[in-house]
Amino acid sequence: MIADRINRLARRVPNWTLYILCPLPALWYLWLGLTGGLGVEPIKALEHALGELALQLLIAVLCISPLRKHAGVNLLKFRRALGLIAFLYVTLHLLVWLLLDVQIPAQIWADIVKRPYITVGMAAFVLLIPLALTSNNLSLRRLGGKRWRQLHKLTYGAVLLGGLHYVMLAKGFQIEPLIYLAAILGLLALRLPTLGSPGRARQRG
Amino acid sequence: MALRWKGGLKDRDVTDEAIWLNRRQLLGGSAGLALAGLAGGVRADTALEPNSWEEITSYNNYYEFGTGKDDPARHAGALTISPWSVKIDGLVDRPGEYAFEDILAQMTLEERIYRFRCVEAWSMVVPWTGFELADLLDLAGVQSSAKYVAFETVLNRDEMPGTAYRVLDWPYVEGLRLDEATHPLTIMATGVYGRDIPKQNGAPLRLVVPWKYGFKSIKSVVRITLTEDEPPTSWNKANAREYGFYSNVNPEVDHPRWSQATERRIGGGLFAKREPTLMFNGYEEEVASLYAGMDLGKFF
């Protein structure tokens, strides 16, 4: 069965490969930006590329437990690495916005307060901070499994806000951000008690 | 009347961009004096260094070809621009279909180096070739009851992949008040850098209103209608809170989406600094009188 084959393969892939491979696109885009490969307006291009990768990684994190529950594919061991790398991308996206795009410190706070799509994006980032800080074994032990799991349900809020941020910043009626938001809503819906049919794994969601 | 020439420019007349820029340097200060007298007192700012051909033609908003900045350059090639005609109707003495060649034959083409400021807070400097819209309107004979000019972009769904989605209510429409439309700064552009205007920039004929945000400068115009009432405009229809009918460049009136106090000039690379935005995009002296007594915060 395909699921078994994936599971066997996943067992052989060590986690550190993710920490090495996943940040490479960020370096690649930075290189492109510095060498003219991102077009004549590299700042926005870099900002958007990093933001989109961040959202894709967060969606990948959301896929892990439904894959196990509904398809028998167990990629749980990669979840922490993917979550932390997603946080790295969100941070880089934010840094590009702060340092290269807005530039003017007084305007940063004004933008966060005044422009709803930035407020929403910023809220998503803030929600991710405690998750990134507690994504280590020490925190897991200190908090205890139950409290740790409760805390990490903030992921749902953060991803939802991230998807909303994308929809809100699009000018006019655009399909792509709506597809992302639909995927996020679908993945969150799978967590609802009524939809998460096989009850066995529910509490581990 | 330096840098002013009669129509009839073809591809073969193209000046290489490097030579063109060099020529501008050679003309130096005297060109500035000559340009100051261009078209009855319209000031062409020679301090403006135009963006490169590549920058102007590779970074475009033309949603009929897609919402990405590089989509227009990628997809606009499919657009049929020959034959082309512009329907001029409404409150005019001589309504009808005006063939593009017939229009050009009667117009005086000029070079106008204008700042171009997008509502997304980026800007360019573009060396347009074009003619004054007022001259085109004279061709059709504007009636005294006309107060506004409405414009429409071509809608050819087979050639415009972006129109498969209702990003905006197609066809794209724009409008100006008659005094704005007949202002000497308002031109219909047919070229960039002395070459035919590329399709992604609105070939074969587009409006350029340099003191307004870029989206007012409607591309690939197929219809001009003189009206008594303020015509609908595409972005205003899509989001009236964010896009007003006037949409004058104004650093003091904040757009809900982007601060308009500063802008970033395209072409500065990854570490380009923001620059302060000028009132009416730097054309305050020429156009401020059009809005005397108006609350620009209300009529944004």
Short mmCIF file of C-alpha atoms in Angstrom, two decimals:
data_model
loop_
_atom_site.label_atom_id
_atom_site.label_comp_id
_atom_site.label_asym_id
_atom_site.label_seq_id
_atom_site.Cartn_x
_atom_site.Cartn_y
_atom_site.Cartn_z
CA MET A 1 0.00 0.00 0.00
CA ILE A 2 1.16 3.51 -0.79
CA ALA A 3 0.61 4.74 2.77
CA ASP A 4 2.87 2.02 4.16
CA ARG A 5 5.55 2.80 1.65
CA ILE A 6 5.44 6.49 2.56
CA ASN A 7 5.56 5.64 6.22
CA ARG A 8 8.60 3.39 5.72
CA LEU A 9 10.33 6.12 3.73
CA ALA A 10 9.45 8.76 6.34
CA ARG A 11 11.04 6.63 9.05
CA ARG A 12 14.30 6.62 7.12
CA VAL A 13 14.39 10.40 6.53
CA PRO A 14 15.93 12.16 9.50
CA ASN A 15 14.38 15.40 10.71
CA TRP A 16 17.51 17.47 10.22
CA THR A 17 17.18 17.15 6.45
CA LEU A 18 14.11 19.38 6.69
CA TYR A 19 15.97 21.99 8.67
CA ILE A 20 18.62 22.05 5.94
CA LEU A 21 16.44 21.79 2.83
CA CYS A 22 13.42 23.92 3.70
CA PRO A 23 15.24 27.22 4.28
CA LEU A 24 17.01 26.90 0.90
CA PRO A 25 14.22 28.57 -1.13
CA ALA A 26 14.53 31.63 1.13
CA LEU A 27 18.24 31.88 0.32
CA TRP A 28 17.50 31.29 -3.35
CA TYR A 29 14.96 34.13 -3.47
CA LEU A 30 17.33 36.42 -1.58
CA TRP A 31 20.04 35.62 -4.12
CA LEU A 32 17.62 36.28 -6.99
CA GLY A 33 16.60 39.58 -5.41
CA LEU A 34 20.20 40.69 -5.11
CA THR A 35 21.10 39.71 -8.65
CA GLY A 36 18.09 41.06 -10.51
CA GLY A 37 16.30 37.70 -10.87
CA LEU A 38 13.12 38.96 -9.20
CA GLY A 39 12.35 41.60 -11.80
CA VAL A 40 12.53 45.35 -11.57
CA GLU A 41 10.76 45.56 -8.17
CA PRO A 42 12.52 42.88 -6.09
CA ILE A 43 11.30 44.07 -2.69
CA LYS A 44 7.63 43.24 -3.27
CA ALA A 45 8.56 40.07 -5.15
CA LEU A 46 10.69 38.83 -2.24
CA GLU A 47 8.04 39.83 0.31
CA HIS A 48 5.34 37.95 -1.59
CA ALA A 49 7.47 34.87 -2.28
CA LEU A 50 8.36 34.50 1.41
CA GLY A 51 4.80 35.10 2.54
CA GLU A 52 3.44 32.53 0.15
CA LEU A 53 6.01 29.92 1.20
CA ALA A 54 5.16 30.61 4.85
CA LEU A 55 1.49 30.01 4.15
CA GLN A 56 2.24 26.83 2.19
CA LEU A 57 4.34 25.47 5.06
CA LEU A 58 1.62 26.29 7.59
CA ILE A 59 -0.90 24.48 5.40
CA ALA A 60 1.48 21.51 5.23
CA VAL A 61 1.53 21.47 9.04
CA LEU A 62 -2.28 21.38 9.05
CA CYS A 63 -2.23 18.42 6.65
CA ILE A 64 -0.24 16.14 8.91
CA SER A 65 -2.89 14.97 11.34
CA PRO A 66 -5.69 14.52 8.75
CA LEU A 67 -3.26 12.51 6.61
CA ARG A 68 -2.69 10.17 9.51
CA LYS A 69 -6.32 10.02 10.51
CA HIS A 70 -7.85 9.57 7.09
CA ALA A 71 -5.08 8.14 4.93
CA GLY A 72 -2.91 6.29 7.40
CA VAL A 73 0.13 8.32 6.39
CA ASN A 74 2.18 9.14 9.45
CA LEU A 75 4.37 12.21 9.04
CA LEU A 76 3.98 13.34 12.63
CA LYS A 77 7.71 13.38 13.25
CA PHE A 78 8.09 16.21 10.71
CA ARG A 79 5.43 18.47 12.21
CA ARG A 80 7.63 20.38 14.62
CA ALA A 81 10.32 21.00 12.01
CA LEU A 82 7.75 22.20 9.47
CA GLY A 83 6.13 24.45 12.05
CA LEU A 84 9.43 26.03 13.04
CA ILE A 85 10.49 26.54 9.43
CA ALA A 86 7.09 28.10 8.70
CA PHE A 87 7.73 30.49 11.59
CA LEU A 88 11.13 31.30 10.08
CA TYR A 89 9.44 32.18 6.77
CA VAL A 90 6.78 34.30 8.46
CA THR A 91 9.56 36.14 10.32
CA LEU A 92 11.55 36.71 7.12
CA HIS A 93 8.39 37.91 5.36
CA LEU A 94 7.81 40.36 8.22
CA LEU A 95 11.44 41.52 8.20
CA VAL A 96 11.37 42.23 4.47
CA TRP A 97 8.20 44.24 5.00
CA LEU A 98 9.69 46.17 7.93
CA LEU A 99 13.22 46.80 6.72
CA LEU A 100 13.00 46.88 2.92
CA ASP A 101 9.39 47.81 2.18
CA VAL A 102 8.05 50.22 4.81
CA GLN A 103 11.46 51.42 6.04
CA ILE A 104 10.04 54.30 8.06
CA PRO A 105 9.63 53.29 11.75
CA ALA A 106 6.80 55.75 12.42
CA GLN A 107 4.85 54.31 9.53
CA ILE A 108 5.16 50.71 10.69
CA TRP A 109 2.92 51.02 13.74
CA ALA A 110 0.56 53.31 11.83
CA ASP A 111 0.22 50.65 9.14
CA ILE A 112 -0.36 47.87 11.65
CA VAL A 113 -3.14 49.80 13.38
CA LYS A 114 -4.70 51.37 10.30
CA ARG A 115 -4.65 48.76 7.58
CA PRO A 116 -6.80 45.75 8.39
CA TYR A 117 -4.87 43.28 6.22
CA ILE A 118 -1.66 44.21 8.04
CA THR A 119 -3.38 44.00 11.45
CA VAL A 120 -4.57 40.50 10.58
CA GLY A 121 -1.15 39.42 9.31
CA MET A 122 0.51 40.81 12.40
CA ALA A 123 -1.96 38.99 14.65
CA ALA A 124 -1.09 35.73 12.90
CA PHE A 125 2.60 36.37 13.58
CA VAL A 126 1.95 37.13 17.26
CA LEU A 127 -0.05 33.91 17.65
CA LEU A 128 2.88 31.96 16.24
CA ILE A 129 5.44 33.35 18.70
CA PRO A 130 4.44 31.22 21.74
CA LEU A 131 4.21 28.19 19.48
CA ALA A 132 7.73 28.68 18.15
CA LEU A 133 9.06 29.32 21.66
CA THR A 134 7.53 26.10 23.02
CA SER A 135 8.43 23.85 20.10
CA ASN A 136 11.09 21.99 22.05
CA ASN A 137 11.11 18.98 24.34
CA LEU A 138 11.85 20.99 27.46
CA SER A 139 8.74 23.13 27.02
CA LEU A 140 6.68 20.04 26.26
CA ARG A 141 7.81 18.48 29.55
CA ARG A 142 7.35 21.67 31.56
CA LEU A 143 3.86 22.36 30.22
CA GLY A 144 2.72 18.77 30.24
CA GLY A 145 1.27 17.12 27.15
CA LYS A 146 -2.30 18.28 27.63
CA ARG A 147 -1.54 21.95 28.20
CA TRP A 148 1.05 21.92 25.44
CA ARG A 149 -1.51 20.49 22.98
CA GLN A 150 -4.08 23.07 24.06
CA LEU A 151 -1.58 25.86 23.50
CA HIS A 152 -0.63 24.56 20.07
CA LYS A 153 -4.22 24.75 18.88
CA LEU A 154 -3.32 28.42 18.36
CA THR A 155 -1.94 27.12 15.05
CA TYR A 156 -5.50 26.96 13.74
CA GLY A 157 -6.07 30.64 14.47
CA ALA A 158 -2.70 31.66 13.06
CA VAL A 159 -3.17 29.80 9.76
CA LEU A 160 -6.70 31.10 9.39
CA LEU A 161 -5.50 34.66 9.93
CA GLY A 162 -2.65 34.06 7.49
CA GLY A 163 -5.09 32.92 4.80
CA LEU A 164 -7.35 35.88 5.54
CA HIS A 165 -4.37 38.25 5.31
CA TYR A 166 -3.72 36.98 1.77
CA VAL A 167 -7.36 37.34 0.72
CA MET A 168 -7.57 40.85 2.13
CA LEU A 169 -4.44 42.17 0.49
CA ALA A 170 -5.46 41.01 -2.99
CA LYS A 171 -6.79 43.81 -5.16
CA GLY A 172 -10.06 42.99 -6.86
CA PHE A 173 -11.60 39.51 -6.92
CA GLN A 174 -8.66 37.11 -7.19
CA ILE A 175 -8.88 33.32 -7.22
CA GLU A 176 -5.52 32.23 -5.80
CA PRO A 177 -5.85 33.62 -2.27
CA LEU A 178 -9.39 32.20 -2.11
CA ILE A 179 -8.05 28.74 -2.98
CA TYR A 180 -5.61 29.00 -0.08
CA LEU A 181 -8.36 30.11 2.29
CA ALA A 182 -10.64 27.29 1.11
CA ALA A 183 -7.86 24.75 1.71
CA ILE A 184 -7.31 26.12 5.21
CA LEU A 185 -11.03 26.08 6.02
CA GLY A 186 -11.29 22.52 4.68
CA LEU A 187 -8.36 21.33 6.79
CA LEU A 188 -9.79 23.03 9.87
CA ALA A 189 -13.21 21.51 9.20
CA LEU A 190 -11.63 18.06 9.33
CA ARG A 191 -10.87 18.81 12.97
CA LEU A 192 -14.53 19.32 13.83
CA PRO A 193 -15.80 16.45 16.01
CA THR A 194 -18.61 15.64 13.57
CA LEU A 195 -16.26 15.37 10.58
CA GLY A 196 -13.33 13.69 12.26
CA SER A 197 -15.06 10.32 11.94
CA PRO A 198 -12.59 7.68 13.20
CA GLY A 199 -12.83 8.58 16.87
CA ARG A 200 -9.70 6.72 17.84
CA ALA A 201 -7.23 9.41 16.90
CA ARG A 202 -9.42 12.41 17.60
CA GLN A 203 -7.85 13.55 20.84
CA ARG A 204 -4.44 13.47 19.27
CA GLY A 205 -5.51 15.86 16.48
CA MET B 1 9.74 73.57 -29.94
CA ALA B 2 12.63 71.20 -29.45
CA LEU B 3 11.73 67.52 -29.06
CA ARG B 4 8.50 68.08 -30.91
CA TRP B 5 7.87 66.38 -34.17
CA LYS B 6 5.11 65.54 -36.59
CA GLY B 7 3.46 62.12 -36.71
CA GLY B 8 4.31 59.17 -38.89
CA LEU B 9 6.84 57.48 -36.64
CA LYS B 10 7.32 53.82 -37.45
CA ASP B 11 9.37 51.01 -35.91
CA ARG B 12 12.22 51.75 -38.30
CA ASP B 13 12.54 55.24 -36.83
CA VAL B 14 13.36 53.91 -33.40
CA THR B 15 16.29 55.51 -31.67
CA ASP B 16 18.39 53.21 -29.59
CA GLU B 17 17.68 53.87 -25.93
CA ALA B 18 21.32 54.54 -25.05
CA ILE B 19 21.68 57.05 -27.89
CA TRP B 20 18.38 58.59 -26.90
CA LEU B 21 19.52 59.10 -23.31
CA ASN B 22 22.87 60.39 -24.49
CA ARG B 23 21.16 62.87 -26.75
CA ARG B 24 19.20 64.17 -23.78
CA GLN B 25 22.44 64.73 -21.90
CA LEU B 26 23.95 66.58 -24.86
CA LEU B 27 20.97 68.89 -25.05
CA GLY B 28 21.48 69.62 -21.41
CA GLY B 29 20.27 72.86 -19.96
CA SER B 30 19.14 74.45 -23.20
CA ALA B 31 16.64 71.62 -23.64
CA GLY B 32 15.20 72.54 -20.29
CA LEU B 33 14.58 76.08 -21.46
CA ALA B 34 13.09 74.92 -24.73
CA LEU B 35 10.83 72.41 -23.02
CA ALA B 36 9.56 75.03 -20.61
CA GLY B 37 7.78 76.62 -23.54
CA LEU B 38 6.38 73.35 -24.85
CA ALA B 39 2.66 73.25 -25.64
CA GLY B 40 1.73 76.58 -24.20
CA GLY B 41 3.42 76.68 -20.86
CA VAL B 42 3.26 73.04 -19.88
CA ARG B 43 6.39 72.31 -17.93
CA ALA B 44 8.33 69.18 -18.83
CA ASP B 45 10.70 68.46 -16.00
CA THR B 46 14.09 67.70 -17.48
CA ALA B 47 15.45 66.81 -14.07
CA LEU B 48 13.50 63.59 -14.41
CA GLU B 49 15.62 60.64 -15.39
CA PRO B 50 13.36 58.21 -17.22
CA ASN B 51 13.15 54.59 -16.16
CA SER B 52 14.63 52.06 -18.54
CA TRP B 53 12.65 50.47 -21.35
CA GLU B 54 12.89 47.16 -19.51
CA GLU B 55 11.50 48.60 -16.28
CA ILE B 56 8.65 50.38 -18.04
CA THR B 57 7.65 47.37 -20.10
CA SER B 58 8.14 44.51 -17.62
CA TYR B 59 6.35 45.82 -14.52
CA ASN B 60 2.73 46.51 -15.39
CA ASN B 61 -0.77 46.42 -14.05
CA TYR B 62 -3.11 45.34 -16.80
CA TYR B 63 -5.51 42.96 -15.10
CA GLU B 64 -7.08 41.80 -18.36
CA PHE B 65 -3.84 39.86 -18.84
CA GLY B 66 -3.50 38.71 -15.23
CA THR B 67 -2.99 40.20 -11.79
CA GLY B 68 0.77 39.53 -11.55
CA LYS B 69 3.08 42.39 -12.49
CA ASP B 70 4.78 40.22 -15.13
CA ASP B 71 1.54 38.78 -16.53
CA PRO B 72 0.87 41.64 -18.98
CA ALA B 73 4.33 41.38 -20.58
CA ARG B 74 3.83 37.63 -20.83
CA HIS B 75 0.29 37.53 -22.21
CA ALA B 76 -0.39 40.84 -23.97
CA GLY B 77 1.38 39.73 -27.14
CA ALA B 78 -1.83 37.95 -28.21
CA LEU B 79 -3.82 41.18 -28.40
CA THR B 80 -4.85 42.26 -31.88
CA ILE B 81 -4.18 45.97 -32.24
CA SER B 82 -4.46 46.32 -35.98
CA PRO B 83 -6.91 47.34 -37.27
CA TRP B 84 -7.87 49.61 -34.37
CA SER B 85 -10.52 52.23 -34.09
CA VAL B 86 -11.94 54.37 -31.35
CA LYS B 87 -15.64 54.96 -31.09
CA ILE B 88 -16.33 58.51 -30.02
CA ASP B 89 -19.93 59.11 -29.07
CA GLY B 90 -22.25 60.81 -26.64
CA LEU B 91 -22.42 64.59 -26.56
CA VAL B 92 -20.27 65.22 -29.64
CA ASP B 93 -21.03 66.83 -33.01
CA ARG B 94 -19.32 64.14 -35.08
CA PRO B 95 -19.85 60.76 -33.40
CA GLY B 96 -18.50 57.65 -35.04
CA GLU B 97 -15.72 55.10 -35.36
CA TYR B 98 -12.39 56.85 -35.79
CA ALA B 99 -9.69 54.66 -37.33
CA PHE B 100 -6.43 54.82 -35.40
CA GLU B 101 -4.42 55.80 -38.50
CA ASP B 102 -6.87 58.59 -39.31
CA ILE B 103 -6.57 59.94 -35.78
CA LEU B 104 -2.77 59.82 -35.86
CA ALA B 105 -2.66 61.60 -39.21
CA GLN B 106 -4.39 64.59 -37.69
CA MET B 107 -2.56 64.76 -34.38
CA THR B 108 0.72 66.41 -33.36
CA LEU B 109 2.88 63.85 -31.62
CA GLU B 110 5.06 65.10 -28.80
CA GLU B 111 7.46 63.62 -26.31
CA ARG B 112 6.33 64.05 -22.73
CA ILE B 113 8.47 62.87 -19.85
CA TYR B 114 6.06 62.36 -16.97
CA ARG B 115 6.18 60.96 -13.51
CA PHE B 116 3.95 57.91 -13.23
CA ARG B 117 2.63 57.15 -9.74
CA CYS B 118 0.72 53.97 -8.97
CA VAL B 119 -1.75 53.85 -6.09
CA GLU B 120 0.29 50.87 -4.85
CA ALA B 121 2.94 53.45 -3.87
CA TRP B 122 5.50 52.74 -6.57
CA SER B 123 6.50 55.13 -9.29
CA MET B 124 8.35 55.46 -12.56
CA VAL B 125 9.33 58.18 -14.97
CA VAL B 126 8.15 57.45 -18.49
CA PRO B 127 9.10 59.17 -21.74
CA TRP B 128 5.78 58.97 -23.54
CA THR B 129 5.03 59.87 -27.11
CA GLY B 130 1.51 61.08 -27.63
CA PHE B 131 -0.88 63.88 -28.39
CA GLU B 132 -3.15 66.01 -26.29
CA LEU B 133 -6.55 64.50 -25.63
CA ALA B 134 -8.05 67.95 -26.16
CA ASP B 135 -7.03 67.74 -29.84
CA LEU B 136 -8.77 64.40 -30.26
CA LEU B 137 -11.91 65.73 -28.58
CA ASP B 138 -11.85 68.69 -30.95
CA LEU B 139 -11.89 66.24 -33.83
CA ALA B 140 -15.25 64.95 -32.63
CA GLY B 141 -16.56 68.35 -31.55
CA VAL B 142 -17.56 68.42 -27.89
CA GLN B 143 -21.02 69.83 -27.27
CA SER B 144 -21.52 72.49 -24.63
CA SER B 145 -23.68 70.26 -22.44
CA ALA B 146 -20.85 67.73 -21.97
CA LYS B 147 -19.26 67.73 -18.53
CA TYR B 148 -17.42 64.41 -18.35
CA VAL B 149 -15.45 62.08 -20.59
CA ALA B 150 -15.88 58.31 -20.20
CA PHE B 151 -13.33 55.81 -21.52
CA GLU B 152 -13.47 52.10 -22.19
CA THR B 153 -10.69 49.51 -22.63
CA VAL B 154 -10.93 46.87 -25.32
CA LEU B 155 -12.47 43.60 -24.10
CA ASN B 156 -11.39 40.67 -26.19
CA ARG B 157 -11.82 37.68 -23.92
CA ASP B 158 -10.08 35.25 -26.29
CA GLU B 159 -6.91 37.29 -26.17
CA MET B 160 -7.11 38.41 -22.55
CA PRO B 161 -6.69 35.45 -20.17
CA GLY B 162 -7.23 37.60 -17.08
CA THR B 163 -10.82 38.26 -18.09
CA ALA B 164 -11.70 34.60 -17.44
CA TYR B 165 -12.00 35.74 -13.81
CA ARG B 166 -14.20 38.56 -12.69
CA VAL B 167 -11.34 40.34 -10.94
CA LEU B 168 -13.05 43.53 -12.07
CA ASP B 169 -16.32 44.20 -13.83
CA TRP B 170 -15.06 44.00 -17.44
CA PRO B 171 -14.66 45.96 -19.63
CA TYR B 172 -12.42 48.35 -17.72
CA VAL B 173 -13.90 51.84 -17.68
CA GLU B 174 -12.55 55.18 -16.52
CA GLY B 175 -13.60 58.79 -16.56
CA LEU B 176 -12.45 62.37 -16.24
CA ARG B 177 -14.15 65.67 -15.78
CA LEU B 178 -14.08 67.60 -19.06
CA ASP B 179 -11.68 70.24 -17.74
CA GLU B 180 -9.30 67.50 -16.59
CA ALA B 181 -9.57 65.78 -19.96
CA THR B 182 -8.82 68.94 -21.91
CA HIS B 183 -5.95 70.01 -19.66
CA PRO B 184 -2.74 70.29 -21.70
CA LEU B 185 -1.00 67.73 -19.47
CA THR B 186 -3.56 65.07 -20.39
CA ILE B 187 -2.37 63.08 -23.36
CA MET B 188 -3.24 59.99 -25.35
CA ALA B 189 0.03 58.07 -25.53
CA THR B 190 0.99 56.06 -28.59
CA GLY B 191 4.65 55.45 -27.80
CA VAL B 192 7.39 55.01 -25.22
CA TYR B 193 10.98 56.03 -25.93
CA GLY B 194 9.86 57.00 -29.43
CA ARG B 195 8.84 53.43 -30.24
CA ASP B 196 5.30 52.18 -30.61
CA ILE B 197 3.78 51.69 -27.17
CA PRO B 198 4.05 48.03 -26.10
CA LYS B 199 0.84 46.08 -25.67
CA GLN B 200 1.41 45.58 -21.94
CA ASN B 201 1.54 49.36 -21.61
CA GLY B 202 -1.79 49.82 -23.38
CA ALA B 203 -1.19 49.69 -27.12
CA PRO B 204 -2.07 51.19 -29.42
CA LEU B 205 -3.55 54.16 -27.63
CA ARG B 206 -3.85 54.90 -23.93
CA LEU B 207 -4.71 57.79 -21.71
CA VAL B 208 -2.02 59.39 -19.52
CA VAL B 209 -3.08 61.74 -16.72
CA PRO B 210 0.16 62.33 -14.87
CA TRP B 211 -1.23 63.93 -11.72
CA LYS B 212 -3.56 61.01 -10.98
CA TYR B 213 -2.87 57.47 -9.79
CA GLY B 214 -1.91 55.16 -12.63
CA PHE B 215 -5.19 53.28 -12.83
CA LYS B 216 -6.91 56.43 -14.10
CA SER B 217 -4.68 56.28 -17.19
CA ILE B 218 -6.83 53.71 -18.97
CA LYS B 219 -5.16 51.45 -21.53
CA SER B 220 -6.02 50.27 -25.05
CA VAL B 221 -8.90 52.70 -25.44
CA VAL B 222 -11.71 51.68 -27.81
CA ARG B 223 -14.42 54.09 -26.78
CA ILE B 224 -14.67 57.68 -25.61
CA THR B 225 -18.06 58.98 -24.59
CA LEU B 226 -18.89 62.56 -23.68
CA THR B 227 -21.50 62.67 -20.94
CA GLU B 228 -23.37 65.07 -18.74
CA ASP B 229 -23.11 62.88 -15.64
CA GLU B 230 -20.10 61.50 -13.83
CA PRO B 231 -19.34 58.16 -15.49
CA PRO B 232 -18.70 54.94 -13.53
CA THR B 233 -15.06 53.92 -13.08
CA SER B 234 -13.89 50.32 -12.65
CA TRP B 235 -11.97 50.54 -9.37
CA ASN B 236 -14.60 52.75 -7.83
CA LYS B 237 -17.22 50.14 -8.72
CA ALA B 238 -15.04 47.40 -7.21
CA ASN B 239 -14.30 49.24 -3.97
CA ALA B 240 -15.69 52.74 -3.57
CA ARG B 241 -14.15 53.17 -0.12
CA GLU B 242 -10.65 52.77 -1.53
CA TYR B 243 -10.88 54.28 -5.00
CA GLY B 244 -12.59 57.58 -5.65
CA PHE B 245 -13.55 59.12 -8.98
CA TYR B 246 -10.80 61.73 -8.81
CA SER B 247 -7.88 59.66 -7.48
CA ASN B 248 -5.46 62.56 -7.63
CA VAL B 249 -2.02 61.75 -6.27
CA ASN B 250 -2.15 63.23 -2.79
CA PRO B 251 0.36 62.41 -0.05
CA GLU B 252 -2.02 63.80 2.57
CA VAL B 253 -5.04 61.68 1.74
CA ASP B 254 -4.32 58.19 2.96
CA HIS B 255 -5.52 55.23 0.97
CA PRO B 256 -6.98 52.53 3.23
CA ARG B 257 -4.55 50.01 1.77
CA TRP B 258 -1.32 51.93 1.27
CA SER B 259 0.06 55.08 2.85
CA GLN B 260 0.44 57.61 0.07
CA ALA B 261 2.96 59.80 1.88
CA THR B 262 5.91 58.07 0.25
CA GLU B 263 6.65 56.01 -2.82
CA ARG B 264 9.36 53.77 -4.15
CA ARG B 265 10.82 54.44 -7.56
CA ILE B 266 11.03 51.26 -9.61
CA GLY B 267 14.55 50.24 -10.55
CA GLY B 268 16.35 50.90 -7.27
CA GLY B 269 16.91 47.25 -6.46
CA LEU B 270 16.47 45.45 -3.16
CA PHE B 271 17.56 48.42 -1.05
CA ALA B 272 15.70 51.22 -2.83
CA LYS B 273 14.79 54.03 -0.45
CA ARG B 274 11.32 55.48 -0.21
CA GLU B 275 10.87 59.00 -1.50
CA PRO B 276 8.29 61.56 -0.44
CA THR B 277 5.27 61.73 -2.74
CA LEU B 278 4.59 65.11 -4.28
CA MET B 279 1.17 66.76 -4.26
CA PHE B 280 -0.56 66.04 -7.58
CA ASN B 281 2.51 63.92 -8.37
CA GLY B 282 4.59 67.07 -8.82
CA TYR B 283 2.14 68.81 -11.16
CA GLU B 284 0.54 70.97 -8.48
CA GLU B 285 1.43 74.24 -10.19
CA GLU B 286 -0.35 73.14 -13.36
CA VAL B 287 -3.45 71.43 -12.02
CA ALA B 288 -4.24 72.61 -8.48
CA SER B 289 -6.56 75.29 -9.87
CA LEU B 290 -8.81 72.57 -11.30
CA TYR B 291 -9.76 71.65 -7.75
CA ALA B 292 -10.00 75.08 -6.17
CA GLY B 293 -12.56 75.05 -3.37
CA MET B 294 -12.96 71.27 -3.40
CA ASP B 295 -12.38 69.19 -0.29
CA LEU B 296 -9.86 66.69 -1.64
CA GLY B 297 -10.34 64.48 1.39
CA LYS B 298 -13.97 64.06 0.37
CA PHE B 299 -13.47 64.10 -3.39
CA PHE B 300 -10.53 61.68 -3.29
#
